[in-house]
XYZ file of C-alpha atoms in Angstrom:
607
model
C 50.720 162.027 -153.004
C 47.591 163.516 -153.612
C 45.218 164.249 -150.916
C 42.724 161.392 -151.794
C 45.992 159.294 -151.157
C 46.931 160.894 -148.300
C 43.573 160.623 -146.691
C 43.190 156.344 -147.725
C 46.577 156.109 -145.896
C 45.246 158.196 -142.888
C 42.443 155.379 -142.874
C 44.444 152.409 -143.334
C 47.111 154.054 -140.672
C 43.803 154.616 -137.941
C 42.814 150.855 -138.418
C 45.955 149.684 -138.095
C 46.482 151.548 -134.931
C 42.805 150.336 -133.760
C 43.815 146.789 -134.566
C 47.043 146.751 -132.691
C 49.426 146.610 -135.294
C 51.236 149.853 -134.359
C 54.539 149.569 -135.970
C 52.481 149.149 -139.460
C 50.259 152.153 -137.901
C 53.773 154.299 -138.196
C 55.364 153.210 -141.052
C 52.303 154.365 -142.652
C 52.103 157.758 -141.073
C 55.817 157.763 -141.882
C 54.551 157.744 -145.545
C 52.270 160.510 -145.015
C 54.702 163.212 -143.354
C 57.116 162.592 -145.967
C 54.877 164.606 -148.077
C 53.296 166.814 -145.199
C 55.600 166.617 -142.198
C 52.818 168.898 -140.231
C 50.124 166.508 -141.104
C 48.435 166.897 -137.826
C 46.275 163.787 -137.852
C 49.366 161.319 -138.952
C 51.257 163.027 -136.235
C 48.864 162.441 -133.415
C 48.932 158.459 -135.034
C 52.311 158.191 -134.812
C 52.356 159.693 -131.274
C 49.901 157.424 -129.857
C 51.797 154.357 -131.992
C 54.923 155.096 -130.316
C 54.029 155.528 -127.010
C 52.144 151.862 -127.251
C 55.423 150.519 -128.864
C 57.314 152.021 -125.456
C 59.273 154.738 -127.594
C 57.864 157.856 -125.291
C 60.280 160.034 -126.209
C 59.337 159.844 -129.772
C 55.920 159.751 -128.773
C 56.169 162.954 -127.187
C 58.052 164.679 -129.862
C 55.320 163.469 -132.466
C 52.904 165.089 -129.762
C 54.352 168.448 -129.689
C 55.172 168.453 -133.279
C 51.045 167.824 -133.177
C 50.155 170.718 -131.026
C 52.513 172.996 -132.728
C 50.804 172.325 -135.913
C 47.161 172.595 -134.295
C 46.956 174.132 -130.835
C 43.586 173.448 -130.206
C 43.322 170.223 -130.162
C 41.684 169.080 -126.457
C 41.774 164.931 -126.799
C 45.399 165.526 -128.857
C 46.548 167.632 -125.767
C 44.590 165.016 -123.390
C 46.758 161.768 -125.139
C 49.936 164.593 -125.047
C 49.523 164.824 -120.995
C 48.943 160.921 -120.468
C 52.379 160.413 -122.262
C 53.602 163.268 -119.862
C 52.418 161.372 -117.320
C 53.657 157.916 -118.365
C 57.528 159.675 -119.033
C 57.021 160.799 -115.051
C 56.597 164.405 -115.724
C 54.030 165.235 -113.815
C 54.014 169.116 -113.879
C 53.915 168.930 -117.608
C 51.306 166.930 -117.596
C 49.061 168.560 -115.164
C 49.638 171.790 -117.614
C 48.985 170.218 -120.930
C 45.365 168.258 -118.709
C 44.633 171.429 -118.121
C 44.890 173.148 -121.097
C 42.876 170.333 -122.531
C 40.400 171.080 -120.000
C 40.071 174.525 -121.109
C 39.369 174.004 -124.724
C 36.370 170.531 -123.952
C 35.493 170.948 -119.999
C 32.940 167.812 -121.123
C 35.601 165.712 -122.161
C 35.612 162.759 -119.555
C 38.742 160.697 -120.227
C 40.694 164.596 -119.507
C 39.283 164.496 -116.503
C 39.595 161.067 -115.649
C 43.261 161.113 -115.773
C 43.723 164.376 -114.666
C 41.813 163.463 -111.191
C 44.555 160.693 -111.302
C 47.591 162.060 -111.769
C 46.733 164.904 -109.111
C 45.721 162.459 -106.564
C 48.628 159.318 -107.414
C 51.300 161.795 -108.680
C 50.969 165.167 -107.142
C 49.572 164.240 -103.114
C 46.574 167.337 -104.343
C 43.527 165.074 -103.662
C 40.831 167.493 -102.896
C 42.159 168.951 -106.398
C 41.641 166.134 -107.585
C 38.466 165.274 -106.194
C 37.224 168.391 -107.187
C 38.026 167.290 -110.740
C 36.457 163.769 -110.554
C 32.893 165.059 -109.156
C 32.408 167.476 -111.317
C 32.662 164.327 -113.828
C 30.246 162.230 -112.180
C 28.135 165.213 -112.831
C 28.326 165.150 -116.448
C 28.361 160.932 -116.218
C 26.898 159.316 -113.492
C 27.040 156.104 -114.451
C 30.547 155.253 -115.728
C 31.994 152.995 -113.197
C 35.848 153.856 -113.209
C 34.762 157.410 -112.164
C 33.276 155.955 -108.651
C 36.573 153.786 -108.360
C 38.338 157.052 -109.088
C 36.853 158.872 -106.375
C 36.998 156.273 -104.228
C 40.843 156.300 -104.445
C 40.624 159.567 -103.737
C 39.127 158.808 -100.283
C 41.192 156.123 -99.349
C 44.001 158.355 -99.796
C 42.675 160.785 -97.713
C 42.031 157.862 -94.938
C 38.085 158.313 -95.888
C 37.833 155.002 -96.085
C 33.733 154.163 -95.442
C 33.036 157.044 -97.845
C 35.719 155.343 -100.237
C 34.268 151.684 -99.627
C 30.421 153.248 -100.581
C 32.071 154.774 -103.982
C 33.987 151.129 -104.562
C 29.970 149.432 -103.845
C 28.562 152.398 -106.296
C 31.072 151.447 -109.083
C 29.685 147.443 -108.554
C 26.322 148.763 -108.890
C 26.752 149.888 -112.189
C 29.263 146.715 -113.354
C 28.910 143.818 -111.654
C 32.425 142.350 -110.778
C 34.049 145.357 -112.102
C 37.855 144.278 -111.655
C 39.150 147.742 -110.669
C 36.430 147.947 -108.150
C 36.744 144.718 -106.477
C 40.649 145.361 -106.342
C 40.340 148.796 -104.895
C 37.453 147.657 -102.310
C 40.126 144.651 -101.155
C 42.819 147.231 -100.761
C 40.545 149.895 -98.880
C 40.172 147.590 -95.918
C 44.107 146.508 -96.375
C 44.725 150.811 -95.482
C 42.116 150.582 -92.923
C 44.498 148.557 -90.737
C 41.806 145.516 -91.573
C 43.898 142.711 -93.635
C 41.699 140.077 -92.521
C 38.459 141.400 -93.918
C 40.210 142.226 -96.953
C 41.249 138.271 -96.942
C 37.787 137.312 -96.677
C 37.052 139.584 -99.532
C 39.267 138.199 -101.827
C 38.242 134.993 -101.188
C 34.658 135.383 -102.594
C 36.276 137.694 -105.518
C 38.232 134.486 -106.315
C 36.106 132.131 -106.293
C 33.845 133.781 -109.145
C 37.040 135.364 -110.840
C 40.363 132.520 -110.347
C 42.573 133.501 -113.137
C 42.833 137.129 -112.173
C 46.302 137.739 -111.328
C 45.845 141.033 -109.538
C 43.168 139.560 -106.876
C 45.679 136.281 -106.052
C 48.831 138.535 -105.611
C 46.617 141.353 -103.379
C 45.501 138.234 -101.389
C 48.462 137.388 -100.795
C 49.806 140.589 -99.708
C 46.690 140.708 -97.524
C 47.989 137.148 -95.939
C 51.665 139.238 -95.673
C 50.087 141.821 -93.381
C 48.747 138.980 -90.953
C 51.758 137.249 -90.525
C 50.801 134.146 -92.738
C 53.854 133.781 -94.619
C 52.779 129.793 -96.279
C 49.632 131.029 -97.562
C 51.416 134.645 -99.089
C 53.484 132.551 -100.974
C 51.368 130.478 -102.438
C 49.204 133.315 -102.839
C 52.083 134.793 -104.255
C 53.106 132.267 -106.875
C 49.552 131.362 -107.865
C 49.792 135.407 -109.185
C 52.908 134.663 -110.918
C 52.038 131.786 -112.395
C 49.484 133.662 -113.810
C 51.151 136.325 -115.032
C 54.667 135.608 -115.067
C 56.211 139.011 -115.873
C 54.146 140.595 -112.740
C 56.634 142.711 -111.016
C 55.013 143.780 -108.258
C 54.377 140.061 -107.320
C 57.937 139.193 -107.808
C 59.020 141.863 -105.901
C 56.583 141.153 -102.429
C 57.461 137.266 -103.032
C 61.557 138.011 -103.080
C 60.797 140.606 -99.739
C 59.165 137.955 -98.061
C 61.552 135.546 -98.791
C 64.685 137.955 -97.636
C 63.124 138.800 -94.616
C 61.776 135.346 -93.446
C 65.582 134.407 -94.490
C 64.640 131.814 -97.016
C 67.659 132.264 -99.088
C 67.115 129.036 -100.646
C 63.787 130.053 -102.680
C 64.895 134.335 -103.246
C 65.609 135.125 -106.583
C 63.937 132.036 -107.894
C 60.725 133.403 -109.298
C 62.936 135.247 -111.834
C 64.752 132.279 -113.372
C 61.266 130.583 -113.152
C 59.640 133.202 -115.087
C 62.658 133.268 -117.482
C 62.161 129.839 -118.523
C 58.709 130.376 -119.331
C 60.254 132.423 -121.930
C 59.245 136.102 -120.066
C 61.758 138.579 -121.463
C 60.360 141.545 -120.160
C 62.293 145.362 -120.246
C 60.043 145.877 -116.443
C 61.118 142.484 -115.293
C 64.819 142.516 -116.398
C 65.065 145.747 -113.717
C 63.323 144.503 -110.901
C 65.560 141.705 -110.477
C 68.618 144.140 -110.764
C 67.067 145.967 -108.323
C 66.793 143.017 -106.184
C 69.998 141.686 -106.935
C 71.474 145.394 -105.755
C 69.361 145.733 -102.525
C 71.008 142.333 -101.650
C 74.607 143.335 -101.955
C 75.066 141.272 -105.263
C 76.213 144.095 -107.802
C 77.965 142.197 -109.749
C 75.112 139.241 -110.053
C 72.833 142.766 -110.983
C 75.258 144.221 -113.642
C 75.166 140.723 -115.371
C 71.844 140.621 -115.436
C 71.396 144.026 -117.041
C 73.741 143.137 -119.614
C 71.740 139.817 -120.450
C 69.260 142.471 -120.612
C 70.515 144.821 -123.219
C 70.860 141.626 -125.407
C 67.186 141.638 -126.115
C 66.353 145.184 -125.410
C 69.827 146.832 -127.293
C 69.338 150.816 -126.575
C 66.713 150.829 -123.921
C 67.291 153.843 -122.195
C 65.739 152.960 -118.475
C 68.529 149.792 -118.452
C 71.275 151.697 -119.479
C 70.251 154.238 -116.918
C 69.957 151.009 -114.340
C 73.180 149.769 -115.462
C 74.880 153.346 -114.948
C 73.653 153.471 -111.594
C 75.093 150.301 -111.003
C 78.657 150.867 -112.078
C 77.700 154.476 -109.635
C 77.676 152.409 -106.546
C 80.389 149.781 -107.698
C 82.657 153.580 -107.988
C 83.419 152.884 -111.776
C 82.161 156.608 -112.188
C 83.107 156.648 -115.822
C 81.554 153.763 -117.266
C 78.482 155.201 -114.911
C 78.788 158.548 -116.932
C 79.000 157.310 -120.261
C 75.447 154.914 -119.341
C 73.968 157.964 -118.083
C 74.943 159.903 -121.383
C 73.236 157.054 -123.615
C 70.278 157.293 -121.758
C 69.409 161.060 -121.420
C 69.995 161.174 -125.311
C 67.564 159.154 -125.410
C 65.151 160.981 -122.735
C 66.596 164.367 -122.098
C 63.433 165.001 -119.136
C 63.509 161.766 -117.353
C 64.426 163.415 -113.812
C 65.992 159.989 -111.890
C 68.237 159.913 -114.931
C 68.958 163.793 -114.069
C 69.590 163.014 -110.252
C 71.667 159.808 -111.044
C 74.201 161.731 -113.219
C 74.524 164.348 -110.546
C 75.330 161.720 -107.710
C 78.149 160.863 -109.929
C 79.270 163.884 -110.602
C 79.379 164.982 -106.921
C 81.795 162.306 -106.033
C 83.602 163.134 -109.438
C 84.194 166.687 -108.044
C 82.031 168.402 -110.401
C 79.318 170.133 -108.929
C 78.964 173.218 -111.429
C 77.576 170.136 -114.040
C 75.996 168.409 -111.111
C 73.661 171.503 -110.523
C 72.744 171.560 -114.121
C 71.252 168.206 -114.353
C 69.481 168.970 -110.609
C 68.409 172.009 -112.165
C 66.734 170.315 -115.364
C 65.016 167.682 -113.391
C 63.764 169.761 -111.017
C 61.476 171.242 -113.503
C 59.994 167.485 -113.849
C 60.235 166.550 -110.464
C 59.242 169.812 -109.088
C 58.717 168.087 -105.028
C 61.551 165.521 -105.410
C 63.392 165.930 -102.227
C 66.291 164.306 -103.482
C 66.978 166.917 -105.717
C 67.331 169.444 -102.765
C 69.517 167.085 -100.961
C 72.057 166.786 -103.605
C 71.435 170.920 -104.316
C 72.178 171.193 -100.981
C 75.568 169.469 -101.121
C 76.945 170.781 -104.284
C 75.590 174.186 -102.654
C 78.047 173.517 -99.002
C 81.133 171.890 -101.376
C 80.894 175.115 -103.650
C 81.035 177.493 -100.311
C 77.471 178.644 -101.383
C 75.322 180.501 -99.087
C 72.160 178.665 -100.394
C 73.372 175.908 -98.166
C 72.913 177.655 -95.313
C 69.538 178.919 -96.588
C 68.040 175.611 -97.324
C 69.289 173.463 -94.845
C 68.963 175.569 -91.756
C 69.089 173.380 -89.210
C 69.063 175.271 -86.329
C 65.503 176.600 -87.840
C 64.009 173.108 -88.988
C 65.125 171.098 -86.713
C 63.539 170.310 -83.952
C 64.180 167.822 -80.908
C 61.982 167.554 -77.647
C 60.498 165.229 -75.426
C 56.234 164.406 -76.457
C 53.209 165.190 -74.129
C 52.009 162.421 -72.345
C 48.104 161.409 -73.618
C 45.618 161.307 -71.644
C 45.172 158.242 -69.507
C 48.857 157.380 -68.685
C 50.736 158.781 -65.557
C 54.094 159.634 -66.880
C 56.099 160.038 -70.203
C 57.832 156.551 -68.912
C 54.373 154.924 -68.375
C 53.592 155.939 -72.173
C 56.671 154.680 -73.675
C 56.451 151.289 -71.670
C 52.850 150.584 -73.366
C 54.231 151.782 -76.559
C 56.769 149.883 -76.952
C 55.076 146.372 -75.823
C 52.710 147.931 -78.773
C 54.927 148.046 -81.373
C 57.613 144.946 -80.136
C 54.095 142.641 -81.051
C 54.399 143.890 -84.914
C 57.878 143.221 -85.634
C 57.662 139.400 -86.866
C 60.418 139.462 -89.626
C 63.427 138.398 -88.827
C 66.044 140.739 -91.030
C 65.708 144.401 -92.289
C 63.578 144.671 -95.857
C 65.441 145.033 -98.894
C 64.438 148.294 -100.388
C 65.144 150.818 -96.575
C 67.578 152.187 -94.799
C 68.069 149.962 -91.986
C 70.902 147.580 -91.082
C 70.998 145.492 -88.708
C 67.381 145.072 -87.608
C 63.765 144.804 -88.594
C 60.968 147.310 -89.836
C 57.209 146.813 -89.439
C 54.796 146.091 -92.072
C 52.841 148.824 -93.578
C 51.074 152.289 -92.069
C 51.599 152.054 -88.404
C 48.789 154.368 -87.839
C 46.292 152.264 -89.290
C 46.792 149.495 -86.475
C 43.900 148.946 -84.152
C 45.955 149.457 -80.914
C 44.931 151.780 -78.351
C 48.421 153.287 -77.618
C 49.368 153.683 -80.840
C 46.209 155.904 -81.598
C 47.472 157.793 -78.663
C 50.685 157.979 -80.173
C 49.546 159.506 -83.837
C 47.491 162.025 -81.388
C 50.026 163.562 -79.457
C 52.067 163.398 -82.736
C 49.481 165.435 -84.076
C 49.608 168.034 -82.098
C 53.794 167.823 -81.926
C 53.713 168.153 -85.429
C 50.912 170.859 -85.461
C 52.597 173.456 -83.387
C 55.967 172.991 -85.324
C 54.657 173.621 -88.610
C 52.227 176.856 -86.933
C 55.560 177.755 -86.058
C 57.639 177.947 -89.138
C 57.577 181.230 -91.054
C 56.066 181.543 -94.767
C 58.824 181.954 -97.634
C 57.482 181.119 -101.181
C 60.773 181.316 -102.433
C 61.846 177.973 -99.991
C 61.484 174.557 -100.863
C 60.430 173.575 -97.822
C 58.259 176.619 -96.400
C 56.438 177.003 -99.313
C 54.693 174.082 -98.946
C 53.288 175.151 -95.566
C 49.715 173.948 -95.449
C 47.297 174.037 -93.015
C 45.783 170.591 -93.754
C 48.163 167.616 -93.761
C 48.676 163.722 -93.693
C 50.970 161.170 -92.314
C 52.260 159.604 -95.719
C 53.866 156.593 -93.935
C 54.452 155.679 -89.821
C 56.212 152.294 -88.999
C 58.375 151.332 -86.282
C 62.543 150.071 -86.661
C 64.085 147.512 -84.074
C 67.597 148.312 -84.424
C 70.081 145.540 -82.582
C 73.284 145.807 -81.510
C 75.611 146.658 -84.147
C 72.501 148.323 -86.102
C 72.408 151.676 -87.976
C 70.559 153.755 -90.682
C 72.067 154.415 -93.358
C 72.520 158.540 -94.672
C 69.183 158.821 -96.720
C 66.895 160.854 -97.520
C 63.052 160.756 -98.329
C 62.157 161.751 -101.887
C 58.906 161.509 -101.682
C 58.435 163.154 -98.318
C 57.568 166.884 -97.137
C 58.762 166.721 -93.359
C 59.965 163.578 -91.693
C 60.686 162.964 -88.216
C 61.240 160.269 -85.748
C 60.498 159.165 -81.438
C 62.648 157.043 -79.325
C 60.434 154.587 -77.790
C 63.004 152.442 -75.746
C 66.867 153.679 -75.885
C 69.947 151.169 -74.446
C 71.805 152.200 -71.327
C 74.930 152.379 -73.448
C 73.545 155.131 -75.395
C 74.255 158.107 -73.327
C 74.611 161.779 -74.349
C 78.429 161.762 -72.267
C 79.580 159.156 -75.432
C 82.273 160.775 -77.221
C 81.836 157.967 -80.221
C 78.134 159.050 -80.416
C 77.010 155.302 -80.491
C 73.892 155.030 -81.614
C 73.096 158.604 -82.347
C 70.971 160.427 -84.918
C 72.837 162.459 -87.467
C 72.024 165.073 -90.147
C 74.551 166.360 -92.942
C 76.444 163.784 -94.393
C 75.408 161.993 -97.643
C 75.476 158.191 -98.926
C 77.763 159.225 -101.579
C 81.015 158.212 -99.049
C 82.734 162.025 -99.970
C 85.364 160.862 -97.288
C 87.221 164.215 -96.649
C 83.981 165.892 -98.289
C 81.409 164.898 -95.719
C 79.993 167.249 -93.240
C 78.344 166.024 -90.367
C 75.961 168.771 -89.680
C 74.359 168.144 -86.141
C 73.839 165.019 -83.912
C 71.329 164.002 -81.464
C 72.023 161.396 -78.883
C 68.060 159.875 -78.485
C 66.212 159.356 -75.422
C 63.020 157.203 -74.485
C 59.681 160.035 -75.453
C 61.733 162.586 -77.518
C 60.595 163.296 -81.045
C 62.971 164.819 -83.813
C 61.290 166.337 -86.844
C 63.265 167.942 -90.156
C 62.414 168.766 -93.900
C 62.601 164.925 -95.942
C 65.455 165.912 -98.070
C 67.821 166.362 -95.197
C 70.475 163.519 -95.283
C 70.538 161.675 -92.211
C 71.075 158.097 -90.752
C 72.549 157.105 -87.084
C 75.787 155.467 -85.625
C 76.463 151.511 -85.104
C 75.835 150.649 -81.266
C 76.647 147.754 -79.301
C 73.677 146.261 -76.662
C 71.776 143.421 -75.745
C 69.103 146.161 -75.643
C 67.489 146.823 -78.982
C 66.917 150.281 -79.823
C 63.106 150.862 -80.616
C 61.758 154.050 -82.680
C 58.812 154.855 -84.603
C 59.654 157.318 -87.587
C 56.833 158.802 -90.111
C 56.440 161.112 -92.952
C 54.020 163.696 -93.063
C 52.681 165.756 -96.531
C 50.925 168.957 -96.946
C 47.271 168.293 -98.800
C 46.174 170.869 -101.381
């Protein structure tokens, strides 16, 4: 092929990719490294082809084969760290954005989704709004880099400063969908669903087939309590748009916790006969199906699945886990295998093969895979908290080392706030506090508890007197433990000592009799803790059954003879216990008429 040839199929491989016909994009560019397999331009076309077409690990290969050819390539490297980003590995990623960044610091679109990934991906917002300013600099008046930043702010609870970015972006393009959205969900983390309700409303009425504004009313409506108008909310969204997981997912949790059995589930079947065959969809209502105890309804479902997707790596990975849990370990292992040859780096693929290999016995090959994903998942806590275990089954010091918990963690009673006479008086205006949120009337889906109910969204961001108090004195709690810890770079958790940090999540659990916690952990966490705000008579620190204790050490994986139970804690009404996320723990069945009332959070270092 000469290179006049070469370069008309270039052009007719470009429009084909502009145009949206990407598989004719790569047969084409297929063509064109037959003859020159280090074409650099065909590779980058083929790389951006598959990663539209969903085949990221090809994409990436094409990618690297790309860079190899041509290292200095900024908006190659840029497209190279969005596929990073898309595969979920986000350390790669934030190397190859900033290499990009290195070779065209004027290149927007690197910055962009560098800003992004830092702030969505990483929990480094002032990184990352660093990153985005110094591209309003260079653009001022590109809307998505005000929503950007206003992100940013949200997440760092900024929220006035966020909502003025959000208004700057509207500015500049009038009913700017990403801006209205973002605006709506700024007063939803303010703790102020109703204003983002009225909001909404007046975004709908200009803008009524969006099916991101109907389904974020309708969370909105979720937060308040208004369960009719959610779902409707809910449905118009779907009806919309019916492959729209997220909406399927909040219409199924309100429907399992308001204990409509009748309508859960539907919205799937619904969307199926509207002829949605979608990979995203296909998983969520596996998911679903799991989380409710119906494994074998979920297995089915992934196998209907693999009918129209044959190969697809993240549902034979799904369908692996789910023969995990169902303890058919070997079909798990041989799902697990199909899917990592088909993306080596995915890290929950990594983690999931370990699990099973734990409660195989094989922790040497466990490691390895917890080893390989930790360089993707560099802050995964999960991946400590099976390291951990294969470290104590092995006899391995490093257990010892990284879950010291005599060091980390930490039990006493909280200082009483201003205004209240006693520790008692506090927990009795707490507790009428947090009683009024809990309106569901069984435990969500996707968390840890059994046998009770959780409250709706950040718990800090309700406009209650005591529970302001309560974040306060948690403040400080939380403040002198982590002034306290010493400085190790070479530990997980220690060398992510900050000075600045954030509550990532606060809610409060109800726990009746017969209720527990599961053994979890928090993945996406940094330290975790939780306070006893009303404890039942019958749990008493003389129990020899521990009823209704809090435990650290043993694991979900149900090692039997294996498990270690590490340390317990019998609560009390005002004490406080705070330990590094990955550290498995849950808490003992009770019996009471008394319900047993806590208020856990997660807190993250900001960089």
């Amino acid at each position: 092929m000469t290179t006049a040839n070469l370069n008309g199929h270039l052009r007719q491989a470009i429009s084909a990719l502009e145009s949206g016909r990407f598989k004719d994009a790569l047969h084409t560019c297929g063509g064109i490294l037959s003859q020159q397999p280090n074409h650099s331009d065909a590779l980058h076309v083929a790389a951006l082809c598959s990663r539209q077409l969903g085949n990221i690990g090809d994409a990436l290969s094409y990618f690297e084969r790309c860079i190899k050819s041509n290292p200095r390539q900024p908006a190659v490297l840029g497209n190279y760290a969005n596929a990073l980003n898309q595969a979920g590995h986000y350390a790669q990623a934030n190397s190859a954005y900033q290499s990009a960044n290195a070779l065209d610091k004027h290149n927007l679109d690197v910055l962009y989704n560098w800003a992004n990934l830092l702030n969505l991906k990483l929990n480094r917002s002032h990184e990352a709004l660093a990153l985005i300013e110094s591209a309003i600099l260079l653009n001022p008046k590109q809307s998505r880099l005000f929503v950007c930043r206003g992100n940013i702010r949200r997440a760092q609870d900024q929220f006035e400063a966020a909502d003025l970015d959000y208004n700057t972006a509207l500015k500049l393009t009038p009913n700017h969908v990403d801006a209205l959205l973002n605006k709506g969900i700024a007063y939803r983390a303010a703790g102020n669903p109703a204003a983002a309700i009225e909001f909404y409303k007046l975004i709908i009425d200009v803008n009524p087939e969006n099916s991101g504004l109907w389904f974020n009313l309708g969370c909105a409506y979720y937060d308040i309590g208004d369960n009719t108008q959610a779902e409707n909310c809910l449905l118009k969204a779907l009806d919309l748009s019916p492959n729209f997981v997220p909406a399927h997912n909040a219409l199924n949790q309100l429907y399992w916790v308001s204990e409509h059995d009748d309508k859960f589930m539907q919205s799937y079947e619904t969307a199926r006969q509207r002829r949605a065959y979608d990979e995203h969809l296909f998983l969520a209502q596996a998911l679903t199906l799991s989380n409710a105890k119906r494994d074998q309804d979920a297995i089915d479902i992934l196998y209907e699945a693999l009918r129209y997707f044959p190969d697809n790596a993240n549902l034979l990975h799904s369908l692996g886990a789910m023969y995990s849990k169902t303890s058919k370990s070997a079909n798990a292992l041989e799902l697990f295998e199909q899917a990592l040859r088909k993306a080596p780096d995915n890290s929950r693929y990594r983690i999931d093969m370990a699990n099973t290999l734990i409660v195989q016995g094989d922790c040497a090959r466990a490691l390895e895979h917890l080893d390989h994903a930790g360089q993707f998942a560099p802050l995964d806590q999960e991946i400590w908290a099976y390291k951990g275990t294969c470290w104590r089954l092995l006899g391995d010091d490093r257990a010892g080392w990284l879950n010291n918990y005599e060091r980390f963690v930490d039990a006493r009673l909280l200082d009483v706030p201003e205004g209240y006479d006693n520790l008692q008086h506090f927990m009795h205006e707490l507790r009428h506090a947090l009683l009024s949120l809990h309106k569901t009337k069984r435990e969500p889906l996707d968390q840890s508890v059994r046998g009770g109910t959780q409250t709706l969204g950040n718990l800090f961001l309700v406009r209650n007197p005591v529970i302001q108090d309560y974040q306060t004195t948690l403040k400080t709690r939380i403040r002198n433990y982590i002034d306290a810890l010493p400085t190790d770079a070479n530990h997980p958790f220690l060398n992510r000592k900050m000075q600045h940090i954030q509550f990532s999540g606060a809610w409060s659990v109800k726990l009746i009799s017969q209720g527990f916690h599961t053994n979890h952990v928090h993945p996406q966490g940094w330290l975790s803790g939780n306070s006893y705000i009303e404890i039942p008579k019958e749990i008493t620190p003389e129990d020899a059954s521990q009823a209704g204790w809090f435990k650290l050490g043993q694991t979900s994986m149900q090692l039997a003879g294996r498990e270690h139970l590490a340390a317990s804690y019998c609560p009390a009404e005002g004490m406080s216990i705070l330990f590094p996320s990955y550290m498995w723990h849950g808490t003992n069945p009770f019996s009471s008429d008394q319900p047993r009332l806590s208020a856990p959070f997660d807190v993250k270092p900001i960089t």
